[in-house]
XYZ file of C-alpha atoms in Angstrom:
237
model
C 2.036 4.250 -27.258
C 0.038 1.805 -25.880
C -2.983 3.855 -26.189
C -2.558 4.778 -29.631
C -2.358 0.918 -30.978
C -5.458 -0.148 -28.656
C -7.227 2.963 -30.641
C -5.979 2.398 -34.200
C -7.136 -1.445 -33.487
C -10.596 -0.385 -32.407
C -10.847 2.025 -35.648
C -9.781 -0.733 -38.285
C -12.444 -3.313 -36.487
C -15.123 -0.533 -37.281
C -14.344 -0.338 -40.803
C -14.852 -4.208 -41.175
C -18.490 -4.655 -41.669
C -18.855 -1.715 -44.705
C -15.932 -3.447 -47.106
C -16.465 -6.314 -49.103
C -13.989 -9.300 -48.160
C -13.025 -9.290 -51.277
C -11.578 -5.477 -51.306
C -7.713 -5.487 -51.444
C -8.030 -2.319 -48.971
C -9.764 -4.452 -46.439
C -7.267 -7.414 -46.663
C -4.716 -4.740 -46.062
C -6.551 -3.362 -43.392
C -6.852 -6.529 -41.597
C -2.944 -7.739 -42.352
C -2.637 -4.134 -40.723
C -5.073 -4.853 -37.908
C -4.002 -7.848 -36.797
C -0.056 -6.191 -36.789
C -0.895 -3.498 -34.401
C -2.598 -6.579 -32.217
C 0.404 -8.429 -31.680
C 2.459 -5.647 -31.049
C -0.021 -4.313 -28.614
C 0.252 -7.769 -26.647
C 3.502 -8.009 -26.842
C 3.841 -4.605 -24.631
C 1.341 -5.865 -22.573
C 3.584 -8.866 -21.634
C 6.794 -6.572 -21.585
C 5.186 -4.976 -18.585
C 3.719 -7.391 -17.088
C 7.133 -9.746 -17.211
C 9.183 -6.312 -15.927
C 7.895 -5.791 -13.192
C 8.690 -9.357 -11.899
C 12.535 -9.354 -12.977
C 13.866 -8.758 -9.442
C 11.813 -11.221 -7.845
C 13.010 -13.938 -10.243
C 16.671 -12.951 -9.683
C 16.415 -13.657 -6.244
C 14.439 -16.688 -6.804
C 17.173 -17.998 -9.257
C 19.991 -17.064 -6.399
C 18.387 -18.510 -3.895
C 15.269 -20.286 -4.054
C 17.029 -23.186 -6.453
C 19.517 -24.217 -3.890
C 18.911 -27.088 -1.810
C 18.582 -26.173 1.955
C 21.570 -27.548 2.466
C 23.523 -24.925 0.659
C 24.226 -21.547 1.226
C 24.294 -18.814 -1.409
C 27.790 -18.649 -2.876
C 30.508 -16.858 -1.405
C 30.614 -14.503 -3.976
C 26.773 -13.328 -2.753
C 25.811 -9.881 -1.672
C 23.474 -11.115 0.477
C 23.072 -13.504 3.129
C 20.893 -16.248 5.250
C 19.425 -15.091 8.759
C 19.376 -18.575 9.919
C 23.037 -18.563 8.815
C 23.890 -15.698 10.486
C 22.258 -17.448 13.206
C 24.158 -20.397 13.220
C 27.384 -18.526 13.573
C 28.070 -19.276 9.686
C 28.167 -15.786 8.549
C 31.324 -13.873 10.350
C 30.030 -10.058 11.482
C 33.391 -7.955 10.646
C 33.726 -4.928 12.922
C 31.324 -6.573 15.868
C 33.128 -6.664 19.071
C 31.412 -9.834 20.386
C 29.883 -12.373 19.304
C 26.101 -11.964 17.280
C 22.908 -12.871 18.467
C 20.163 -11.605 16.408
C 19.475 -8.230 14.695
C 16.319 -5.726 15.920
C 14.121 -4.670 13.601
C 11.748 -1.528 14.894
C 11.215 0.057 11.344
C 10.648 -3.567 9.055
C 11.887 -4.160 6.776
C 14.928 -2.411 7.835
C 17.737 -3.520 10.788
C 17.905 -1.022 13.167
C 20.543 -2.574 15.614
C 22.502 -5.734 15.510
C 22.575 -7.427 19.127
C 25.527 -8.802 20.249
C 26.794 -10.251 23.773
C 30.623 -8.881 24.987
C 32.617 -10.371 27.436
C 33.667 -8.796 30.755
C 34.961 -9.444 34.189
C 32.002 -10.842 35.700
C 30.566 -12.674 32.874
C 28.631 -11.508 29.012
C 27.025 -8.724 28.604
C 24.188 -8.070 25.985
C 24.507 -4.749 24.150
C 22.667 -3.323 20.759
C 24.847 -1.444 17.974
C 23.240 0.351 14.773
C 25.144 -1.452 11.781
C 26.045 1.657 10.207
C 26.797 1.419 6.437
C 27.602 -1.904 6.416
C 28.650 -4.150 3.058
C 28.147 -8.316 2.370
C 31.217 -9.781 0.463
C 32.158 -12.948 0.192
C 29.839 -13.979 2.514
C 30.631 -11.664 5.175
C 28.904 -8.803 6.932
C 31.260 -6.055 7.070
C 30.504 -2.930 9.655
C 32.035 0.157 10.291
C 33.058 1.382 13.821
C 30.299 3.159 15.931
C 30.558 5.361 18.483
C 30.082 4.591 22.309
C 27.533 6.463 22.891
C 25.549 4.703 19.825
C 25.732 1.550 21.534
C 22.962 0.825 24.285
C 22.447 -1.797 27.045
C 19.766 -4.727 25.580
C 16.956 -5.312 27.462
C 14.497 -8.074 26.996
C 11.134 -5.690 28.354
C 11.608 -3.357 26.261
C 13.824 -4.794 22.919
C 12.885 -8.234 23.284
C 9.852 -8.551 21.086
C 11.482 -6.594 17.997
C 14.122 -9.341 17.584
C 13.888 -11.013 13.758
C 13.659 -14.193 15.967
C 10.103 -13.516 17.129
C 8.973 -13.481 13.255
C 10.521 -16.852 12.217
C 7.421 -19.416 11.831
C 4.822 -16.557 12.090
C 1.619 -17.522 9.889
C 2.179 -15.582 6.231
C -1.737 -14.580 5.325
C -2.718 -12.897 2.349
C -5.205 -9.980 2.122
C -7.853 -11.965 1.279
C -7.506 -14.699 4.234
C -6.059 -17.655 2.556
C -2.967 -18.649 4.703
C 0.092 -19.797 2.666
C 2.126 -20.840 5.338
C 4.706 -20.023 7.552
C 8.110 -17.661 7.740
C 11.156 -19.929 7.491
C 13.798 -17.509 6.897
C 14.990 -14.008 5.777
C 17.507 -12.572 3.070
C 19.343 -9.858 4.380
C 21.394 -7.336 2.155
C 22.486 -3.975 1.825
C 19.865 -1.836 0.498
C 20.737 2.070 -0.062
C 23.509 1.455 2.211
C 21.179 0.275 5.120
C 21.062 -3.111 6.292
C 17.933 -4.760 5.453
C 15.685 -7.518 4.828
C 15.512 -8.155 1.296
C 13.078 -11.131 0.965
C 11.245 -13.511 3.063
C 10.979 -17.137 2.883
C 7.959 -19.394 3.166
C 7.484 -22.512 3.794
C 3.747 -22.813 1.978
C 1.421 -25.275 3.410
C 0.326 -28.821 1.959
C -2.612 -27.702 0.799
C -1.532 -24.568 -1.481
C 1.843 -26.552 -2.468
C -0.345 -28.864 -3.780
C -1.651 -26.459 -5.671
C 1.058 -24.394 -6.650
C 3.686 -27.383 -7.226
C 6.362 -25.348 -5.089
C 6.781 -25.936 -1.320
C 9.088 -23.436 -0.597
C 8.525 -19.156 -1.820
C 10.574 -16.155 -1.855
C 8.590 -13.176 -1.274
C 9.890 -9.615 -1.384
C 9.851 -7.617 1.738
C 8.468 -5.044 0.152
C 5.230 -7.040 -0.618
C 4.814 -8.664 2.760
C 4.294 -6.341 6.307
C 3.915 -7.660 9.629
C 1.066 -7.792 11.768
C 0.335 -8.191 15.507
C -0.608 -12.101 14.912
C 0.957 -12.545 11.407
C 2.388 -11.705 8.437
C 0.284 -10.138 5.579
C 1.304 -11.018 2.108
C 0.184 -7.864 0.502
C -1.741 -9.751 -2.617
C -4.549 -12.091 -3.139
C -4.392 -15.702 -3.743
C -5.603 -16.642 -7.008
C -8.120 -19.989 -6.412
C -6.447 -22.700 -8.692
């Protein structure tokens, strides 16, 4: 273990001072020494690089594309802005989508959608079940009619994922990165959810960072009353 190596390296450093360099026991010692060292830092970065893999997968989906593009067909997750835009057909909604609601973040709680009737549209909410993205298309079962309610902007409106596009994204201690530009949503133990946020970073930190667009995982970031809180601190460069 980990804890072993770190102790065997502290032992063999004791013994240096009492041996004579010239002792074959020492030079074995320290070919020994310096060994365990290496291997002991190479765990070190294991773990540290680990814990970072699912981050980079979505960076490398999505974060290299130009803004242009949208993720490939073949993608199991999608835009919000293209859902949005009317790019991203909802299978199984019976109307046409307007935004999703999100009470419990980073999960989607109800997708809202506006049906047509006699006299005119109507807005109505619908949970989205245990939906599934294919070929970049959002796939949802059939609800019930009771599940379905009537949408209203006093009491639903300030839930919609609209309301947290271009939101300020702070980190815990103060330094503002910049601002929400979009959301990946995917299927997440067979819920519909927000998988990652993206930020568009400020001049100032891309500057510093040499990036002007991040990918943050909705998992690390939690929203707040006036903002968004990037659950980390930003490292002064």
């Amino acid at each position: 273990t980990l804890l072993s190596l770190e102790q065997r390296v502290t032992e063999l450093e004791d013994l240096r001072p009492a041996v004579r360099v010239q002792d074959k026991a020492i030079l074995k010692l320290r070919a020994e020494l310096d060994k365990l060292r290496r291997e002991f830092e190479r765990r070190l970065e294991i773990d540290r690089l680990s814990s970072r893999i699912e981050d980079l997968k979505l960076k490398l989906e999505l974060h290299t594309l130009p803004s242009f593009l949208q993720p490939a067909k073949m993608s199991t997750h999608v835009l919000y802005s293209s859902c949005r835009r009317g790019e991203v057909p909802v299978v199984g909604l019976e109307g046409r989508f307007i935004d999703f609601l999100v009470l419990n973040y980073p999960s989607i709680d109800y997708v809202l959608y506006s049906k047509k009737r006699f006299f005119g549209e109507k807005l109505l909410l619908r949970p989205p079940g245990t939906p599934t993205i294919s070929k970049g298309m959002i796939i949802m079962e059939p609800t019930s009619p009771e599940s379905i309610l009537d949408y209203s902007e006093y009491q639903h409106g300030k839930y919609l994922l609209e309301k947290l596009v271009d939101k300020p994204v702070i980190t815990l201690n103060g330094v503002r990165l910049g601002r929400i530009m979009d959301f990946v949503i995917g299927v997440q133990s067979r819920s519909l959810s927000i998988l990652a946020v993206k930020v568009d970073l400020d001049a100032e930190i891309s500057n510093k960072v040499g990036e002007k667009v991040i990918l943050l995982p909705s998992n690390r970031i939690s929203p707040e009353e006036t903002h968004m809180l990037a659950l980390a601190n930003f490292i002064k460069i």
